[in-house]
PDB file of C-alpha atoms in Angstrom:
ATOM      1  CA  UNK A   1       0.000   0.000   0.000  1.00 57.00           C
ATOM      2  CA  UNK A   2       1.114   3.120  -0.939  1.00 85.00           C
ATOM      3  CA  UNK A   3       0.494   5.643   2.077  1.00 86.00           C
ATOM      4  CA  UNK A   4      -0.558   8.924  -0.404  1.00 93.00           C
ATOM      5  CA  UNK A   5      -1.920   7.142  -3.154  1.00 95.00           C
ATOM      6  CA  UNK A   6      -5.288   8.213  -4.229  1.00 97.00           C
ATOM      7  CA  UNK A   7      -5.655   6.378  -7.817  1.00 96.00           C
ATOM      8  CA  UNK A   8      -9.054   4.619  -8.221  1.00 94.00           C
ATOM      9  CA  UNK A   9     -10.711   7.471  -6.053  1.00 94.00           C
ATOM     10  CA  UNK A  10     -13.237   9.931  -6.837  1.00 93.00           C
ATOM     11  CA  UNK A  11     -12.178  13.790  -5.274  1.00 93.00           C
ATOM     12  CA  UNK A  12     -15.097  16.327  -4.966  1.00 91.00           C
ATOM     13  CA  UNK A  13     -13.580  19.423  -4.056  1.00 92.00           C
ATOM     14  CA  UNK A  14     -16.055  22.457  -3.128  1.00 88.00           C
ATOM     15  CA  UNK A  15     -14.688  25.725  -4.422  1.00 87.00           C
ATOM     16  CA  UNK A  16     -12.088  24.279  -6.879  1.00 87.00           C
ATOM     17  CA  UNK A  17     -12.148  26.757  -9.740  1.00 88.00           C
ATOM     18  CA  UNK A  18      -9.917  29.399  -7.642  1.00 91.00           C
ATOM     19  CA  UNK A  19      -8.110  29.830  -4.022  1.00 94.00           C
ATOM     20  CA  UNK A  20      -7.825  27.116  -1.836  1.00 95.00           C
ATOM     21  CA  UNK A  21     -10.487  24.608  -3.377  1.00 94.00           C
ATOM     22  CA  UNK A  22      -8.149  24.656  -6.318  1.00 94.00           C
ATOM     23  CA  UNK A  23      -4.558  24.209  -4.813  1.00 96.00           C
ATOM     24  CA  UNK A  24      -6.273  21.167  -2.748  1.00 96.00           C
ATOM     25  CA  UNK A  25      -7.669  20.490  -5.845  1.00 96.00           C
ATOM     26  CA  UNK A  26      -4.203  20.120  -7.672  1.00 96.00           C
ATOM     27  CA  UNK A  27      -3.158  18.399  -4.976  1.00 97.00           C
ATOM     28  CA  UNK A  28      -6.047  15.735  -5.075  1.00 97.00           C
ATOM     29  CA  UNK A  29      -5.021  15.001  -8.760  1.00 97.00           C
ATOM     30  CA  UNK A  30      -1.430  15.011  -8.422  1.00 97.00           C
ATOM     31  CA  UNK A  31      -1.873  12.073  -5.958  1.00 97.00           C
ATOM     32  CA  UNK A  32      -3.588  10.054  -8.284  1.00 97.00           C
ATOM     33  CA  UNK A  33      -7.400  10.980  -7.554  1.00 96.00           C
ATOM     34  CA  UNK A  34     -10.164  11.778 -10.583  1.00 96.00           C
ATOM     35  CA  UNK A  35     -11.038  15.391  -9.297  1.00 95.00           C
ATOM     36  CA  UNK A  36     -14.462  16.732  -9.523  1.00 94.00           C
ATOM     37  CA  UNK A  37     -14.314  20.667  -9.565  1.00 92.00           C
ATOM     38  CA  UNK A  38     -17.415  22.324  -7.652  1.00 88.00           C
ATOM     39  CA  UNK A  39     -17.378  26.369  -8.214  1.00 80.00           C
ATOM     40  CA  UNK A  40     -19.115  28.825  -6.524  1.00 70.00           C
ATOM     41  CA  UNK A  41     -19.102  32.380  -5.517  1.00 64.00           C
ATOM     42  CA  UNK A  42     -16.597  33.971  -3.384  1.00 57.00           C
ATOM     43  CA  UNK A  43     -18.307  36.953  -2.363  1.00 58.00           C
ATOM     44  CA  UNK A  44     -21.604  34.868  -1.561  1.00 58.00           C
ATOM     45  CA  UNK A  45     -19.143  31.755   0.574  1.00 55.00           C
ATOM     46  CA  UNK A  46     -17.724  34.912   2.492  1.00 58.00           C
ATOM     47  CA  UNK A  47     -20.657  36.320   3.813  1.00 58.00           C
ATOM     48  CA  UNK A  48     -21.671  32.417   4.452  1.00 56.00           C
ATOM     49  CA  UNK A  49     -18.771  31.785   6.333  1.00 58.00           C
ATOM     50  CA  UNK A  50     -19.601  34.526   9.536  1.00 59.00           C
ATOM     51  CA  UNK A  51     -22.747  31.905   9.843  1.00 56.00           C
ATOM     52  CA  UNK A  52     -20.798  28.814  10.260  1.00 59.00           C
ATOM     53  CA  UNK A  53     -19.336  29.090  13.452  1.00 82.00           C
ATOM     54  CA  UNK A  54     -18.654  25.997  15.720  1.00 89.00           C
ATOM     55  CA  UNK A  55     -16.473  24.615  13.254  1.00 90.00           C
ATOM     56  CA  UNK A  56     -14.607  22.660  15.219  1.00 92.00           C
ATOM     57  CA  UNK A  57     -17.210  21.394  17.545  1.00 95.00           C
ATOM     58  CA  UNK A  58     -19.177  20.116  14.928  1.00 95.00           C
ATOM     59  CA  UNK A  59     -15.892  18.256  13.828  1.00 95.00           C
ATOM     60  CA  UNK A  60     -15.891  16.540  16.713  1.00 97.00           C
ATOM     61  CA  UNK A  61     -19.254  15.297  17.584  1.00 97.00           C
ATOM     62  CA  UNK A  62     -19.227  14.368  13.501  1.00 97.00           C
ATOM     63  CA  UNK A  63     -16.319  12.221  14.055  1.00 97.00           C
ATOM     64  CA  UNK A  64     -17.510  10.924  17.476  1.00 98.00           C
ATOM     65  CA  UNK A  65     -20.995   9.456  15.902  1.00 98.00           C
ATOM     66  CA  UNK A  66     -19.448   8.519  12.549  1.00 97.00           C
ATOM     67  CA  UNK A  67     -16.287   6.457  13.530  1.00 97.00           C
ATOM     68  CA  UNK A  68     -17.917   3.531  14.425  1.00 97.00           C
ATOM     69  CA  UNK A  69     -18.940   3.471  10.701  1.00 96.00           C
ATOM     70  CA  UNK A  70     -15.178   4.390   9.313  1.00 94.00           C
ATOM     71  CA  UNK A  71     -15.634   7.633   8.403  1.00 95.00           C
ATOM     72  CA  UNK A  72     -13.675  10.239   9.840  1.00 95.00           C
ATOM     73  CA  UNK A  73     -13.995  13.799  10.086  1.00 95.00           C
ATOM     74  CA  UNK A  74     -11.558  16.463  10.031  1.00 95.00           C
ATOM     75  CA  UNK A  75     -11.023  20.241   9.885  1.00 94.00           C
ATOM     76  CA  UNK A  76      -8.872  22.079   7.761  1.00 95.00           C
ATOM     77  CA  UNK A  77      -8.460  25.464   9.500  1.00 94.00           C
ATOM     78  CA  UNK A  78      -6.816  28.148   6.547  1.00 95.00           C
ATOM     79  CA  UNK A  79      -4.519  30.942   7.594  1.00 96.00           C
ATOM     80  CA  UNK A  80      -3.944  33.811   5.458  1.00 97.00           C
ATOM     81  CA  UNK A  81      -3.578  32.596   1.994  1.00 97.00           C
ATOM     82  CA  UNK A  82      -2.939  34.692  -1.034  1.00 97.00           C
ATOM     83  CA  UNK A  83      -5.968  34.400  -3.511  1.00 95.00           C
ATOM     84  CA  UNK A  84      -7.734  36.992  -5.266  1.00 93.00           C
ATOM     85  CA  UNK A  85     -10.043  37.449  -1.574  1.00 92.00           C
ATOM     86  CA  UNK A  86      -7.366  37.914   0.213  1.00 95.00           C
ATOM     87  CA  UNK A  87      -5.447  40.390  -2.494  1.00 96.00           C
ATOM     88  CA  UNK A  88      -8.724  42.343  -2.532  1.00 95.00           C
ATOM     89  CA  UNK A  89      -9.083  42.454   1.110  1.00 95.00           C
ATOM     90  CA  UNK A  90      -5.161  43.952   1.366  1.00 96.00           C
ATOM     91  CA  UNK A  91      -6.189  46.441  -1.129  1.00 96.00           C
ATOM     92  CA  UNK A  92      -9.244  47.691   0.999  1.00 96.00           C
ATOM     93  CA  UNK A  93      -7.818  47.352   4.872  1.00 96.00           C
ATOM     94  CA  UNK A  94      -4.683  49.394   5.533  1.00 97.00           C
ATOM     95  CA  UNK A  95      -1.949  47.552   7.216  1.00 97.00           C
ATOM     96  CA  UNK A  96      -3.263  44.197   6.774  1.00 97.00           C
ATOM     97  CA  UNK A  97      -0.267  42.768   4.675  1.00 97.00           C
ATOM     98  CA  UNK A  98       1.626  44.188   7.490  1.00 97.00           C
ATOM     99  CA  UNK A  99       0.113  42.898  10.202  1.00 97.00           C
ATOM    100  CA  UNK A 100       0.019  39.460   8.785  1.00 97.00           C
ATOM    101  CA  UNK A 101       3.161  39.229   7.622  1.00 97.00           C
ATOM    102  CA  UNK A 102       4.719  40.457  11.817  1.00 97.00           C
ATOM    103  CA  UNK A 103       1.940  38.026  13.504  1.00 96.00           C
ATOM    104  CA  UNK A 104       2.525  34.687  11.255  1.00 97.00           C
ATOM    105  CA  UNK A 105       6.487  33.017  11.981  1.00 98.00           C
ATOM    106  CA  UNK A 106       6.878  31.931   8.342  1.00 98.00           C
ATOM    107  CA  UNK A 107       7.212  34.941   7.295  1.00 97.00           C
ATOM    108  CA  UNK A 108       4.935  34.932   4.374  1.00 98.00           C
ATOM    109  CA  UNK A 109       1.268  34.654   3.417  1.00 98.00           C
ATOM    110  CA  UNK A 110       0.168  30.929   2.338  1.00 98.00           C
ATOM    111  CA  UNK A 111      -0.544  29.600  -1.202  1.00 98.00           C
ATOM    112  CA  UNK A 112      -3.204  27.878  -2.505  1.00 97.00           C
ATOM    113  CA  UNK A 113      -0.734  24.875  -3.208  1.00 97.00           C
ATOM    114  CA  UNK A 114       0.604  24.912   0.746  1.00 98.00           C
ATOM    115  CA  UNK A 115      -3.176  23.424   1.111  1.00 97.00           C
ATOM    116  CA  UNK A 116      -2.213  20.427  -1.311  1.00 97.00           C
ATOM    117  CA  UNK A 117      -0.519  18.488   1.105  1.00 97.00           C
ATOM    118  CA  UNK A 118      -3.036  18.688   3.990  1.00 98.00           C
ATOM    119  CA  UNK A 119      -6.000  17.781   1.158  1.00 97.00           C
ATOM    120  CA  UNK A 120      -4.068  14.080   0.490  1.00 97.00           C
ATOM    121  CA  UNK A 121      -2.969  13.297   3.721  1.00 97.00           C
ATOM    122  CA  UNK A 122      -6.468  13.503   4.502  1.00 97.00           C
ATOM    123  CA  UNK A 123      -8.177  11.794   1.572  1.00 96.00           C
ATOM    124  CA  UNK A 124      -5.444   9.023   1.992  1.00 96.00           C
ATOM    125  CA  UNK A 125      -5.116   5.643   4.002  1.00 94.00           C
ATOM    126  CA  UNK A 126      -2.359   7.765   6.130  1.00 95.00           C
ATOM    127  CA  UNK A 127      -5.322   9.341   7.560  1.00 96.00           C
ATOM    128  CA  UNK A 128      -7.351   6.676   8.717  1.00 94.00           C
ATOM    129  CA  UNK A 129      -7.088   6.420  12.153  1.00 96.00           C
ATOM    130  CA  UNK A 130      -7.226  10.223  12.366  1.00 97.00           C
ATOM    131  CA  UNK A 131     -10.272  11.693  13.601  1.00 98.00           C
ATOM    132  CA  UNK A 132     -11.868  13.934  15.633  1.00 97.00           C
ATOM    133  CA  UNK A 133      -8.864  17.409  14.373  1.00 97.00           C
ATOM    134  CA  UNK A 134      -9.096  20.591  13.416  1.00 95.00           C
ATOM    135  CA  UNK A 135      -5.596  21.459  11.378  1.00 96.00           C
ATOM    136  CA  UNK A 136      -4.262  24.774  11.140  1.00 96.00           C
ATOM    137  CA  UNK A 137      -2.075  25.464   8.202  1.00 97.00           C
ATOM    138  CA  UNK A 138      -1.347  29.171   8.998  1.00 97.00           C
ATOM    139  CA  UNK A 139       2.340  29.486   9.117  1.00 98.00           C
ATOM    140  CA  UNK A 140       2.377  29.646  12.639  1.00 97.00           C
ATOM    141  CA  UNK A 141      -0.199  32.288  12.995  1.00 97.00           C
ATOM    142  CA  UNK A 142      -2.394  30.843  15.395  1.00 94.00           C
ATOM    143  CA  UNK A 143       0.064  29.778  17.567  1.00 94.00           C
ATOM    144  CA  UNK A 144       0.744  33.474  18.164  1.00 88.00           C
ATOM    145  CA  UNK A 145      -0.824  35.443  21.082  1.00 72.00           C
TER     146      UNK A 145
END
């Protein structure tokens, strides 16, 4: 068994025609996985997102009732990643870059491709006893005070 080997599986990644959903996207397909490319609006998923709350709670009782039948459920939690949200955001809020760039240790805002890796881990068999997590991949930023 190869640990990160996704051939024969079917990838349906939310998002995928920009940002994130598309460098988890490449990812997905790098590893071997037929990708299935789900757009949708940014502006419309932003103002969604201020709704969602409990993120990570809802992780976790989702992978509490659902391991029993093999599923697991995990979080991927974002930092600040460079897509065209973000750049517009940066345009609009003075001193954002800025204060990003001091607060998060690498040094550097995130790429959609930094969420590649996360994206197979996940959808792989090196995964499967993993449940229950949310994962930052921030940089470091959260791990700041």
């Amino acid at each position: 068994m190869k640990a990160f080997d996704l051939s024969g599986r079917v990838a349906i990644v939310t998002g995928g025609n920009g940002g994130i959903g598309l460098g988890m996207a490449r990812g997905l397909a790098g590893a071997g996985a037929r990708v299935v490319v789900a757009g949708r609006n940014a502006q419309k998923s932003a103002a969604a997102a201020k709704d969602i709350g409990g993120i990570v709670q809802m992780t976790r009782a989702m992978a509490c009732a659902w391991a029993k039948d093999n599923i697991q459920v995990n979080a991927v939690l974002p930092g600040w990643i460079d897509t065209d949200l973000t750049r517009g955001a940066r345009q609009q809020v003075e001193g954002l870059n800025e204060r990003v760039l001091a607060r998060t240790p690498a040094g550097r805002w995130g790429t959609p491709a930094d969420l590649a890796g996360i994206a197979v881990f996940l959808a792989s068999a090196a995964s499967d006893f993993l449940t229950g997590t949310a994962i930052p991949v921030d940089g470091g930023y959260s791990v700041q005070g």
